[in-house]
CSV table of C-alpha atoms in Angstrom, one decimal:
chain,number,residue,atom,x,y,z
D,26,UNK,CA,0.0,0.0,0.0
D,27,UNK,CA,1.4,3.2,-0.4
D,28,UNK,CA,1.5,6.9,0.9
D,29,UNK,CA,0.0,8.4,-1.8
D,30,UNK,CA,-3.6,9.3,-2.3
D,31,UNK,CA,-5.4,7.7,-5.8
D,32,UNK,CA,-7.8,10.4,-6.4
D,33,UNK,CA,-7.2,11.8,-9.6
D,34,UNK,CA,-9.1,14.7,-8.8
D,35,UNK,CA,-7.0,16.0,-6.3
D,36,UNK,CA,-5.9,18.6,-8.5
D,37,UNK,CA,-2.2,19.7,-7.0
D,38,UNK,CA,-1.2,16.2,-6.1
D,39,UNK,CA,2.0,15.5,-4.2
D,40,UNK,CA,2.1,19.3,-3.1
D,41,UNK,CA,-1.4,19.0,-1.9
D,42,UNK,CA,-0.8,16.1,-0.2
D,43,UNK,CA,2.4,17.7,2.0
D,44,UNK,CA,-0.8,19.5,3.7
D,45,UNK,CA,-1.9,16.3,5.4
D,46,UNK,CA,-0.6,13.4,6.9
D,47,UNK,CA,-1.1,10.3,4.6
D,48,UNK,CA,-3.9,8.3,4.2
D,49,UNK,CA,-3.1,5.0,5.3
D,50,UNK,CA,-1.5,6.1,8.4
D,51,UNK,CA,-4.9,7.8,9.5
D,52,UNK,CA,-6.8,4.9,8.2
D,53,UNK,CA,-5.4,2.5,10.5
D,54,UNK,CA,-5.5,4.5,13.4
D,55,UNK,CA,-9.3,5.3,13.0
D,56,UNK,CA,-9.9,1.5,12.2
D,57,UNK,CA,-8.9,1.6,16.4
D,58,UNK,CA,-11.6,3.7,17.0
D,59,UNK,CA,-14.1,1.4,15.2
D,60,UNK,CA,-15.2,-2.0,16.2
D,61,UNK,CA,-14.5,-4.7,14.3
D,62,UNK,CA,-17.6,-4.2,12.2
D,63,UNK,CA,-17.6,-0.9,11.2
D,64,UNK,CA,-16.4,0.2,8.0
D,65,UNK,CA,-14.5,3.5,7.2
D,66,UNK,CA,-15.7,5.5,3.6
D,67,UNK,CA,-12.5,6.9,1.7
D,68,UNK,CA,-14.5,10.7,2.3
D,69,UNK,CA,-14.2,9.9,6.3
D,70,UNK,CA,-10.3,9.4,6.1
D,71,UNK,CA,-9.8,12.3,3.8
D,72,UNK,CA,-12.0,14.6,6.4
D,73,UNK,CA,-10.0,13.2,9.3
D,74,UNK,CA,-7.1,14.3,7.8
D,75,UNK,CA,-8.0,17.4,7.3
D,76,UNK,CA,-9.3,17.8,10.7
D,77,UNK,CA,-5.7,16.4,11.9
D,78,UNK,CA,-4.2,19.5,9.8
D,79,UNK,CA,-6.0,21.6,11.6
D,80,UNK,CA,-5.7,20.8,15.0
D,81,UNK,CA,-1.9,20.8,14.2
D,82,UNK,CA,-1.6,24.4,13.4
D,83,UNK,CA,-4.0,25.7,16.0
D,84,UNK,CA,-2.0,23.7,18.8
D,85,UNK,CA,1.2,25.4,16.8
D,86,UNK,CA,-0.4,28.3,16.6
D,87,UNK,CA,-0.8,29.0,20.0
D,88,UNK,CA,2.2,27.1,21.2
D,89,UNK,CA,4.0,29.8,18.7
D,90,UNK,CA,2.4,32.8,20.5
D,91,UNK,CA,3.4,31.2,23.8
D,92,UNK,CA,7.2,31.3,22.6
D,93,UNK,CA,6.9,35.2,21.2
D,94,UNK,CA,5.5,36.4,24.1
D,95,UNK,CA,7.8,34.7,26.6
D,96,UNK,CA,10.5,35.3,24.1
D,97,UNK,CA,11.9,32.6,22.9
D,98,UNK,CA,12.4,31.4,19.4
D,99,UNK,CA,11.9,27.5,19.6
D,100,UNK,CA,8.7,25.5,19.7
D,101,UNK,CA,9.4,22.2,22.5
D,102,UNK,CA,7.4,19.8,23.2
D,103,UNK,CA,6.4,21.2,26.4
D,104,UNK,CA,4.9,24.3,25.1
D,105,UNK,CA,2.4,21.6,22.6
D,106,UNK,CA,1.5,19.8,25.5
D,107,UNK,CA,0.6,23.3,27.1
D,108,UNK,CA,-1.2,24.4,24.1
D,109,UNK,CA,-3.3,21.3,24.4
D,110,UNK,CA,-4.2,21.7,28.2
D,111,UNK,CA,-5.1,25.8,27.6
D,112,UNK,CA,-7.6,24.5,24.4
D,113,UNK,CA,-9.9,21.8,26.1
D,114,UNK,CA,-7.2,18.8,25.3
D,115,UNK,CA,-6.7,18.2,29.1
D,116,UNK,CA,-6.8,14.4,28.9
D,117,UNK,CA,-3.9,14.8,26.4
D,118,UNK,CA,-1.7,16.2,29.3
D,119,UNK,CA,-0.5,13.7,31.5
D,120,UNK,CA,-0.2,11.0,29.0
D,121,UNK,CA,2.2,13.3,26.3
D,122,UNK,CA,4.0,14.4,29.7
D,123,UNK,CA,5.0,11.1,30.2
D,124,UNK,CA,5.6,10.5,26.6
D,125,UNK,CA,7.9,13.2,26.7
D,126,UNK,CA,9.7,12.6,29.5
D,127,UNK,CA,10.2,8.8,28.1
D,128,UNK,CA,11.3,10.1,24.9
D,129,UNK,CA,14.0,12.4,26.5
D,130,UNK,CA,15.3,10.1,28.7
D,131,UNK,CA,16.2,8.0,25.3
D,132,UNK,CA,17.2,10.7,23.8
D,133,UNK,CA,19.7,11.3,26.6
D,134,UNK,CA,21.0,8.0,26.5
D,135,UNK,CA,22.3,8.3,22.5
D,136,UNK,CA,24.2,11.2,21.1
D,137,UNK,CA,22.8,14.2,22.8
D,138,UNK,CA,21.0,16.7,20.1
D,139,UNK,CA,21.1,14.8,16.6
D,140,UNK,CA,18.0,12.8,15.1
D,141,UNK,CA,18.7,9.7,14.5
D,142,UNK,CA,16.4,7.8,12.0
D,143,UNK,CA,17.0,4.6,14.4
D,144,UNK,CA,15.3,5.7,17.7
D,145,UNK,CA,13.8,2.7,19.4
D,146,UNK,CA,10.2,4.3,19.3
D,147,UNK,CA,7.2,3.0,18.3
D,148,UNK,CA,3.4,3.8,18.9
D,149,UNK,CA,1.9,0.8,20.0
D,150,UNK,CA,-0.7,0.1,21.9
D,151,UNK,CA,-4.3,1.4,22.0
D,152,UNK,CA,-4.9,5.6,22.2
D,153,UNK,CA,-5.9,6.6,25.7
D,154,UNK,CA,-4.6,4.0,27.2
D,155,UNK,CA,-2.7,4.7,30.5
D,156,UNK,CA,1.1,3.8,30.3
D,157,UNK,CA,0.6,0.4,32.5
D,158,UNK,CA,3.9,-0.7,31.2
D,159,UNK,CA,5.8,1.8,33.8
P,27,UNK,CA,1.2,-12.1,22.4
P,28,UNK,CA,3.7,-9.6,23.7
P,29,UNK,CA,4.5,-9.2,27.3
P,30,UNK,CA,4.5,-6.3,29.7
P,31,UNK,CA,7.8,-4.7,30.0
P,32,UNK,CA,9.0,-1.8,31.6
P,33,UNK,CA,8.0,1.3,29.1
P,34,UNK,CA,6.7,-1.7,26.6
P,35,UNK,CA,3.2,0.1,26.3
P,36,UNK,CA,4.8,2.8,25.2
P,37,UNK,CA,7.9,2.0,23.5
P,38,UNK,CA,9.0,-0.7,21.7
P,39,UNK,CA,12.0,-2.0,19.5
P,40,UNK,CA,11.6,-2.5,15.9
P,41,UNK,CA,11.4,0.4,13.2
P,42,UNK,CA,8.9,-0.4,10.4
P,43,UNK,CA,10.4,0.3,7.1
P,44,UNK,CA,7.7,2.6,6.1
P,45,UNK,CA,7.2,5.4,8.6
P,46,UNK,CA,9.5,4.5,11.0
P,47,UNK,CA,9.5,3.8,14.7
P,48,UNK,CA,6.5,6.2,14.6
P,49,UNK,CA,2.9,5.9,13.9
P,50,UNK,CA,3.1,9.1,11.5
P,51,UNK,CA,5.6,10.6,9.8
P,52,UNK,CA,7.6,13.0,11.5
P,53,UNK,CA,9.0,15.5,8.4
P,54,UNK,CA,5.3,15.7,7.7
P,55,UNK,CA,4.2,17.2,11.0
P,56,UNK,CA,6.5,19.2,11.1
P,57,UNK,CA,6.3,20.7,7.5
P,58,UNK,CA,2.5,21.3,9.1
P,59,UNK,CA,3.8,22.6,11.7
P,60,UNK,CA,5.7,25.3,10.0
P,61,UNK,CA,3.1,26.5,8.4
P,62,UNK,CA,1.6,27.8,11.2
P,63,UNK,CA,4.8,28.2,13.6
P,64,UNK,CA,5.1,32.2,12.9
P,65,UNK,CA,5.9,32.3,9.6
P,66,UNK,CA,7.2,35.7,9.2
P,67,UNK,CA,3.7,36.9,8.2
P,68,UNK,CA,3.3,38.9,11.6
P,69,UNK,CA,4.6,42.3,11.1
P,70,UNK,CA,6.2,43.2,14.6
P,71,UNK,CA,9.7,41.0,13.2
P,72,UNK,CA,8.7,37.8,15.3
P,73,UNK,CA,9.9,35.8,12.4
P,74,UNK,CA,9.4,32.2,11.9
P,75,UNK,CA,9.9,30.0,15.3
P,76,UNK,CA,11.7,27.2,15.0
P,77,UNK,CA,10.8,23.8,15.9
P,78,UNK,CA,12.6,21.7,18.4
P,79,UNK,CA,13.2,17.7,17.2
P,80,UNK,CA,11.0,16.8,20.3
P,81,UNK,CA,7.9,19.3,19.1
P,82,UNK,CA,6.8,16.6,15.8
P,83,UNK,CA,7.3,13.3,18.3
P,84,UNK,CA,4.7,15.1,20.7
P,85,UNK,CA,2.2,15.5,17.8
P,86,UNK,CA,3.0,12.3,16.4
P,87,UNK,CA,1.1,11.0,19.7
P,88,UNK,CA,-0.9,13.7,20.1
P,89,UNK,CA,-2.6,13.4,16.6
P,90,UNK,CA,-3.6,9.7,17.3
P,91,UNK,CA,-5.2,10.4,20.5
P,92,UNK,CA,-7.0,13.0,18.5
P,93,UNK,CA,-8.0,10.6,15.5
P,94,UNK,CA,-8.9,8.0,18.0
P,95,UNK,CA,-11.3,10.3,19.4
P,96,UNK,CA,-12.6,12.4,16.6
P,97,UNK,CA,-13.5,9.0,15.0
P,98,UNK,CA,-15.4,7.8,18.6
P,99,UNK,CA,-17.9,10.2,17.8
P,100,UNK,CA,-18.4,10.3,14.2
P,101,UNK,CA,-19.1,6.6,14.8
P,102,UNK,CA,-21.6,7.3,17.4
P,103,UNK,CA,-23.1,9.7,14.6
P,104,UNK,CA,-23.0,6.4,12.1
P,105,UNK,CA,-24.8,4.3,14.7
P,106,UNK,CA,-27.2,7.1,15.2
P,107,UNK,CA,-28.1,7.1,11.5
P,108,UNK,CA,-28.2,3.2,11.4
P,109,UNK,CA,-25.2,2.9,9.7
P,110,UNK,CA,-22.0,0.4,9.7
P,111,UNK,CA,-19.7,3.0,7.7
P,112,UNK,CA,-18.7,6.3,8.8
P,113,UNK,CA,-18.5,9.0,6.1
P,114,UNK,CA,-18.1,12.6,6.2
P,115,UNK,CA,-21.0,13.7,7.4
P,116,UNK,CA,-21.0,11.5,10.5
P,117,UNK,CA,-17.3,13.3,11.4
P,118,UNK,CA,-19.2,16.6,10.2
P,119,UNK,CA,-21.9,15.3,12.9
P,120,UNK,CA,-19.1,14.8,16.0
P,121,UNK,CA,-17.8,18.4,15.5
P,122,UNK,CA,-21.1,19.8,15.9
P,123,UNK,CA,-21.6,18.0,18.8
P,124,UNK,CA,-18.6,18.4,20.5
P,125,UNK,CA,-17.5,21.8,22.2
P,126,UNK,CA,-13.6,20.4,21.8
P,127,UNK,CA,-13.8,20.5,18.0
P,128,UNK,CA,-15.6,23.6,17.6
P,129,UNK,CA,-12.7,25.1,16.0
P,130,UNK,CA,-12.8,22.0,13.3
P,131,UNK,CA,-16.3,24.0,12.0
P,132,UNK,CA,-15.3,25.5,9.2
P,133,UNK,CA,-12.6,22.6,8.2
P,134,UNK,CA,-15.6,20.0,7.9
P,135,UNK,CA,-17.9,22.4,6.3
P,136,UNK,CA,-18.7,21.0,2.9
P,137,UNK,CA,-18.9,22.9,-1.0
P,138,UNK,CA,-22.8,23.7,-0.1
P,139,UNK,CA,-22.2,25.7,3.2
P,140,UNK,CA,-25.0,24.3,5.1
P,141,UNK,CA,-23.1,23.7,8.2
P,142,UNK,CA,-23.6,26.3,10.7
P,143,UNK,CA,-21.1,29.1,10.7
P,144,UNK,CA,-18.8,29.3,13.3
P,145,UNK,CA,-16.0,31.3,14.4
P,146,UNK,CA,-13.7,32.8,11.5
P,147,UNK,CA,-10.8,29.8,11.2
P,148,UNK,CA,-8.9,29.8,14.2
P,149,UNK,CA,-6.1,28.0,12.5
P,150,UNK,CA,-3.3,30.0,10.4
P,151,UNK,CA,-4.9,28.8,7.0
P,152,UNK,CA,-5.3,25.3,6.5
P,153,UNK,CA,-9.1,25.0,6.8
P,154,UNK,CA,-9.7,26.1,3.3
P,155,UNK,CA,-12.1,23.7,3.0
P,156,UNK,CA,-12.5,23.6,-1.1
P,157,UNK,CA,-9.6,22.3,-1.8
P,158,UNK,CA,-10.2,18.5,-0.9
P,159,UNK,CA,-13.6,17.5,-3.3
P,160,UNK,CA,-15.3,15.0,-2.1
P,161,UNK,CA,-14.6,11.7,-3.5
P,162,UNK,CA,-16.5,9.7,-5.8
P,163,UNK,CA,-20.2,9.6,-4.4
P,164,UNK,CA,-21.0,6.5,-6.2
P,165,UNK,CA,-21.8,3.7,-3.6
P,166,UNK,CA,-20.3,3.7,-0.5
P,167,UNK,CA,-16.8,4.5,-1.6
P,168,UNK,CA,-15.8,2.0,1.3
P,169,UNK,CA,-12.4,1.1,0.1
């Protein structure tokens, strides 16, 4: 299967496509949300991936403003995850906190400051699920 | 089956070949991401912000809890219509009903208009909203 949408008619193409996060990738995650006898229309993914788009720049967005007015120049991860508690994302909070915090520990125990492509990290396990495995 | 271990809900070994060790693709989120991190287009000289290598893994987990969720409730909106197979109107359906994606109203809007207005966008410019046509209305378009 791959990344790219098959809709002829989706006029710009791969530049459109940049805009959103690929298809597939959104499709299996919202087959999570489903049970096991639901069905999800092409229309649906394509709307959810608008939808994701969005609620990536309005996090950024205000994560950006956050930065200016405390003036600094660099978006962190901790200024997201504060976005997403000031906009009604509360239950996001502790969860990407510990994400976070996980992820920098790693981080810190590799070369400090470059971005590997071989970081043992993967998304597993169902969304909004507590991390039991701590 | 996989067993518990330390961290295993959360991290786990083994890079897939396609989007790596992440669900989503990290250059992606953050070419999104810089779309709306201050581009230059305010006036006072804020200039764009740059993005730390931590911001995109953030959103890579973020944005799954938020499809996970979003899709919740446009599949309550299915089973409220009787239906097996969510389609755009059913995730047109959870933004109305939901406060939390109130500022998704204009995104899910379709070519007609006959959602309710809401707000102006809230985000920096990606709900245009006409340039995604629906796709082909024959059937159910379930792939």
């Amino acid at each position: 299967m791959s990344e790219s949408v098959d809709t002829p008619e989706s006029g710009g193409g791969a530049k459109e496509q940049e805009r959103f996060l690929p298809i597939a990738n959104i499709g299996r995650i919202m087959r999570r949300g489903v049970p096991e006898n639901g069905k999800i229309a092409k229309d649906a993914k394509e709307s959810i991936q608008e939808c994701v788009s969005e609620f990536i720049s309005f996090m950024t967005s205000e994560a950006s403003d956050k930065c200016m007015k405390e003036k600094r120049k660099t978006i962190n991860g901790d200024d997201l995850i504060w976005s997403m508690g000031t906009l009604g994302f509360e239950d996001y909070v502790e969860p990407l906190k510990l994400y976070l915090k996980l992820y920098r520990e790693m981080e810190g125990d590799t070369s400090k400051g470059s971005q590997s492509g071989k970081k043992e990290v993967v998304l597993n396990g169902q969304p909004g699920s507590s991390f039991n495995g701590m | 089956m996989r067993l518990a271990r330390p961290y295993s809900g959360v991290f786990r070994g083994g890079a897939t070949a396609r989007t790596g060790p992440h669900a989503l693709p990290l250059a992606r989120i953050k070419k999104i991401m810089k779309r709306s991190a201050g581009d230059g287009s305010g006036g006072d000289g804020a200039g764009a912000r740059m993005i730390s290598g931590e911001a995109p893994v953030v959103f890579s987990r973020a944005c799954e809890l938020f499809v996970a969720e979003l899709t919740r409730a446009a599949w309550a909106a299915t089973l409220d219509g009787k239906r097996r197979t969510v389609h755009r109107e059913d995730v047109a359906q959870a933004v109305r009903d939901t406060d939390l994606f109130d500022f998704l109203v204009d995104v899910v809007k379709d070519d007609a208009g006959h959602e309710h207005g809401g707000d102006g966008g809230v985000g920096a410019g990606a709900g245009e909203g006409e340039g995604r046509a629906p796709a082909c209305d024959d059937g159910d378009g379930v792939l």
